[in-house]
Tab-separated table of C-alpha atoms in Angstrom:
chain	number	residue	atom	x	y	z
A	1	UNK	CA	75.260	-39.835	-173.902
A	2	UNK	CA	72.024	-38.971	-175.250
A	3	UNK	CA	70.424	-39.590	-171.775
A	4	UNK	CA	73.055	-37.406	-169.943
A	5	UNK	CA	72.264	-34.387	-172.652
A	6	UNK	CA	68.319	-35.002	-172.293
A	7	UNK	CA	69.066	-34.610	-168.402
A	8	UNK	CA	71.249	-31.759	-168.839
A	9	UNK	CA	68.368	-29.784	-171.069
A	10	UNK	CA	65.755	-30.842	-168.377
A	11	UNK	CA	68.476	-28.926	-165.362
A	12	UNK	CA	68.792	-25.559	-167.635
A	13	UNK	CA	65.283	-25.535	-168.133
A	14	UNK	CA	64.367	-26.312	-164.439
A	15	UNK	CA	67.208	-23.206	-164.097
A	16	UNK	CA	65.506	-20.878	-166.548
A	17	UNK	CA	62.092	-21.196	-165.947
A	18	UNK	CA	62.579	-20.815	-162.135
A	19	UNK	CA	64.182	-17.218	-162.999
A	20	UNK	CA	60.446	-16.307	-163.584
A	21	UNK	CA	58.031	-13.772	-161.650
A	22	UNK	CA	54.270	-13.100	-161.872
A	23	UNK	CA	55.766	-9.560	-162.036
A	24	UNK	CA	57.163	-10.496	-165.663
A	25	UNK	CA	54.656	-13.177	-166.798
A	26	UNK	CA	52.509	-10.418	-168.974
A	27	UNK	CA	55.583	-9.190	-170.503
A	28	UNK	CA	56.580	-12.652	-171.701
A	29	UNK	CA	53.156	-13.454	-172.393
A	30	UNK	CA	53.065	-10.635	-174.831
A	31	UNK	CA	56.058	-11.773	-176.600
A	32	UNK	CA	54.873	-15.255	-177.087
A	33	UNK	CA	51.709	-14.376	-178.528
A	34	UNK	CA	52.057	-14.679	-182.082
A	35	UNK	CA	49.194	-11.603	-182.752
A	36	UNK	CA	51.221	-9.297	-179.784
A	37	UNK	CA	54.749	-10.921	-180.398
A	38	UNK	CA	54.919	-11.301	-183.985
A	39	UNK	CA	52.444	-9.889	-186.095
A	40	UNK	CA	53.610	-6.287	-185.528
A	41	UNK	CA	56.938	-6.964	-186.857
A	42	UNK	CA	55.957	-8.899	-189.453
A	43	UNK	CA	53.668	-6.408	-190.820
A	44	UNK	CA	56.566	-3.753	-190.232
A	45	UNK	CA	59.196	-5.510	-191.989
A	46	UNK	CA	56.322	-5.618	-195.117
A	47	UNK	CA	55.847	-2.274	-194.905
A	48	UNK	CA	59.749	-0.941	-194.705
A	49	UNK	CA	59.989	-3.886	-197.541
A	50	UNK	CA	57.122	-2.002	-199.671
A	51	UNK	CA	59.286	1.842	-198.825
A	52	UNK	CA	62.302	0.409	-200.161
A	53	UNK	CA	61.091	-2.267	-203.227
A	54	UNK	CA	57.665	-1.350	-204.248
A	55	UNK	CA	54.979	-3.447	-204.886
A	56	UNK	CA	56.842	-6.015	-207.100
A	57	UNK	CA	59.560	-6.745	-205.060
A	58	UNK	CA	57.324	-6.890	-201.380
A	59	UNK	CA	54.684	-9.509	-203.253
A	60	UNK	CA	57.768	-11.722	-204.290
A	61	UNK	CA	58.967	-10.996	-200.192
A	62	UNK	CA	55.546	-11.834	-198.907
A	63	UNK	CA	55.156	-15.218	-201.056
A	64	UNK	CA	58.876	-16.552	-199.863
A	65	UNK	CA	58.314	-15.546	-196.325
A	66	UNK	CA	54.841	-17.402	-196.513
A	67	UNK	CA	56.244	-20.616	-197.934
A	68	UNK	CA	59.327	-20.384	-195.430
A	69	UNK	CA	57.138	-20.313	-192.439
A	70	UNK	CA	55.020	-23.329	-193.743
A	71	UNK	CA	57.497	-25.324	-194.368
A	72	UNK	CA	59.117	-24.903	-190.896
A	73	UNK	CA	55.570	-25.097	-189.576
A	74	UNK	CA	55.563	-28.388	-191.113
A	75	UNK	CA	59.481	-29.777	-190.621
A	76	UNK	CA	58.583	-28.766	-186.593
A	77	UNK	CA	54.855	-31.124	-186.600
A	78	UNK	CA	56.991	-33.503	-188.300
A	79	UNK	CA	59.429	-33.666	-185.713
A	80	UNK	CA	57.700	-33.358	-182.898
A	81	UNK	CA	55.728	-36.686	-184.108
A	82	UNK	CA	58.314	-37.986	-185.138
A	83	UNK	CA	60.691	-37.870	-182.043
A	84	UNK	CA	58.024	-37.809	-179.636
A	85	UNK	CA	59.358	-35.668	-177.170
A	86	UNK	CA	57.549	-34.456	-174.041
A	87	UNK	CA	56.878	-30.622	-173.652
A	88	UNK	CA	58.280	-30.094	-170.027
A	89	UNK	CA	54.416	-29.250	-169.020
A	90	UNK	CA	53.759	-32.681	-169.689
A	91	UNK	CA	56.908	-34.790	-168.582
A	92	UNK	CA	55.819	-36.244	-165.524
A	93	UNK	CA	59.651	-35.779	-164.202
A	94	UNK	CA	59.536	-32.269	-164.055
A	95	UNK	CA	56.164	-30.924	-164.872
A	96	UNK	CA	55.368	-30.494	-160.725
A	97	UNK	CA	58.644	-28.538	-160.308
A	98	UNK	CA	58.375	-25.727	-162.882
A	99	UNK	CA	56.355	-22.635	-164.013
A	100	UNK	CA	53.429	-23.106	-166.714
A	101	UNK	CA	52.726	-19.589	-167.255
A	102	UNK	CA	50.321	-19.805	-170.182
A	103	UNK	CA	46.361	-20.975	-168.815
A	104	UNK	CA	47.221	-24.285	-170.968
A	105	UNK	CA	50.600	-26.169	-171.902
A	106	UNK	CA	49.938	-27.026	-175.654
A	107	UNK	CA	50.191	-30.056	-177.393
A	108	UNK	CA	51.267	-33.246	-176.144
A	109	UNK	CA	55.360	-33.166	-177.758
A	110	UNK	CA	57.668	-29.766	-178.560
A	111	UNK	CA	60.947	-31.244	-180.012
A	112	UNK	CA	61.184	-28.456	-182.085
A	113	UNK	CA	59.889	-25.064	-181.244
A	114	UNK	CA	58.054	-23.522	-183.945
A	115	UNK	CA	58.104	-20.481	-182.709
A	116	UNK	CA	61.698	-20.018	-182.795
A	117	UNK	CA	62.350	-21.418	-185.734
A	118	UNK	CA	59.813	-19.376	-186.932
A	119	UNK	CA	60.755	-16.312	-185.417
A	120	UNK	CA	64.838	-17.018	-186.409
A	121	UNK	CA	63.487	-18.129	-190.234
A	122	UNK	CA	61.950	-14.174	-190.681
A	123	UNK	CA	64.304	-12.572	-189.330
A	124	UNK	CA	67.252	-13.803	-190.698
A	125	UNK	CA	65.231	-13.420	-194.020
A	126	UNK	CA	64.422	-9.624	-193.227
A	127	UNK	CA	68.096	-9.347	-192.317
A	128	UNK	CA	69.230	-10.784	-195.919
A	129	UNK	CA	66.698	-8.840	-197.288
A	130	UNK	CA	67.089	-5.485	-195.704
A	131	UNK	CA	70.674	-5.211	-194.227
A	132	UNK	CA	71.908	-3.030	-197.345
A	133	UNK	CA	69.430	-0.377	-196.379
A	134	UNK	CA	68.873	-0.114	-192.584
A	135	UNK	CA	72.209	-0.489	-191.162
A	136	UNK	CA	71.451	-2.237	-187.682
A	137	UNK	CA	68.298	-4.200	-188.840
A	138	UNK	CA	70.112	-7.338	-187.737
A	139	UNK	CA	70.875	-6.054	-184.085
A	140	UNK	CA	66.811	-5.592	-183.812
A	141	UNK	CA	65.573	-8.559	-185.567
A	142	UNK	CA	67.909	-10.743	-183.907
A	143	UNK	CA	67.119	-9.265	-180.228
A	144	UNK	CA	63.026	-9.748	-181.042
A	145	UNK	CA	63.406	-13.182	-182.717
A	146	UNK	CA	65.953	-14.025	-179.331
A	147	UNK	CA	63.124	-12.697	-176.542
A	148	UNK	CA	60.507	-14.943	-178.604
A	149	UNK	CA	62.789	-17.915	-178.310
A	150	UNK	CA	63.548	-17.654	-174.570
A	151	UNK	CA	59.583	-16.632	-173.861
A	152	UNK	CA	59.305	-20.403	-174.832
A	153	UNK	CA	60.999	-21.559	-172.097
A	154	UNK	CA	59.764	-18.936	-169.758
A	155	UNK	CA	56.070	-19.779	-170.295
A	156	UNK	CA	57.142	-23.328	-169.543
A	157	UNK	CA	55.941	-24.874	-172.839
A	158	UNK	CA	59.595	-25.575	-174.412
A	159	UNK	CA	63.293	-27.190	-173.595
A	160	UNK	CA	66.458	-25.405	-174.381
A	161	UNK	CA	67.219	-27.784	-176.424
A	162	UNK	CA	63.777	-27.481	-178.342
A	163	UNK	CA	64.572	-23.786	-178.927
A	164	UNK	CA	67.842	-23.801	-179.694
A	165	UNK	CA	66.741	-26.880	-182.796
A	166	UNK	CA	64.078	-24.188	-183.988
A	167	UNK	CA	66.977	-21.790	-184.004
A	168	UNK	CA	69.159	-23.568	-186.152
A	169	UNK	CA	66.891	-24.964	-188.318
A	170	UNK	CA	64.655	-21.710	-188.817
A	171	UNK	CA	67.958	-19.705	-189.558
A	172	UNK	CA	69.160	-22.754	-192.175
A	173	UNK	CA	65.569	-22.531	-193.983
A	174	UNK	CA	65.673	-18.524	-193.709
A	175	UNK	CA	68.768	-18.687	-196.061
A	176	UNK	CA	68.000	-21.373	-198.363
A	177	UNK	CA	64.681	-19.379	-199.406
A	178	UNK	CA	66.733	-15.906	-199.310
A	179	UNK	CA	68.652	-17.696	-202.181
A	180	UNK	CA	65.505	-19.425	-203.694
A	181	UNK	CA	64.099	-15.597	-203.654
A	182	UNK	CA	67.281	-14.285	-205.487
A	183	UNK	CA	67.166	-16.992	-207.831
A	184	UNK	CA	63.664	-16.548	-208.706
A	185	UNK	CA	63.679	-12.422	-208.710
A	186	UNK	CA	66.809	-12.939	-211.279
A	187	UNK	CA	64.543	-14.617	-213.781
């Protein structure tokens, strides 16, 4: 069963990678750049933390979001050690049939994506944090954190299956240290 779902993640990404262009490899480049694709936002959602908390409040946001992303940072190296996974640039099954858009293909295993589970972890954070105050934060943050997931498998460095992990397991940290953050700003 596992076999047949390993397969099955192997077709869709075979599918989705293939729906690439060189006409649309800078734009996905761009979002899966972490100083292009990320950065910006996270130093927007700091400052439209700092307009609406002050100073207190955004040094509190800043120190949970930094922890959160370690720790997934960490829980993804861990896994991708521990399960030992090929990134599809370097499964020899595959690797000749798709895309590698990026100039190199990354480490050697990708079971999970970090940078989904990063991008899910802030914004579903920013979301909790923010949702009382700008009223369609979550359509945004969701739509950027979704195009940085999928650029994964577009630049050919991630499965679905990778991505979709880092989804559920950025989104599960995300809330556990929204909680930790209201526990802690309560004291």
């Amino acid at each position: 069963m596992l076999e047949e779902l390993l397969q099955q993640d192997k077709t869709l990404f075979l599918y989705l990678n293939g729906l690439g262009s060189d006409s649309w490899d800078a734009f996905w480049l761009f979002v899966t750049n972490k100083w292009t694709g990320s950065a910006p936002v996270y130093a927007l959602l700091l400052i439209l933390s700092y307009i609406k908390f002050g100073l207190k409040k955004t040094l509190l946001i800043v120190l949970s979001v930094g922890v959160l992303i370690g720790v997934t940072d960490q829980l993804a190296n861990f896994f991708k050690y521990g399960v030992g996974r090929f990134r599809p640039c370097h499964d020899e099954e595959i690797n000749s049939l798709m895309r590698l858009v990026k100039s190199s293909c990354g480490g050697k295993y990708g079971y999970f994506s970090a940078h989904a589970a990063n991008s899910f972890a802030v914004a579903i954070f920013f979301i909790n944090v923010l949702k009382k105050h700008i009223r369609f934060i979550w359509v945004l943050l969701l739509a950027w954190a979704a195009l940085v997931a999928y650029s994964r498998i577009y630049v050919g460095v991630h499965f679905p299956l990778d991505v979709v992990t880092g989804m559920l397991i950025g989104s599960t940290l995300s809330w556990i240290f929204y909680r930790l953050m209201g526990k802690l700003e309560a004291r």
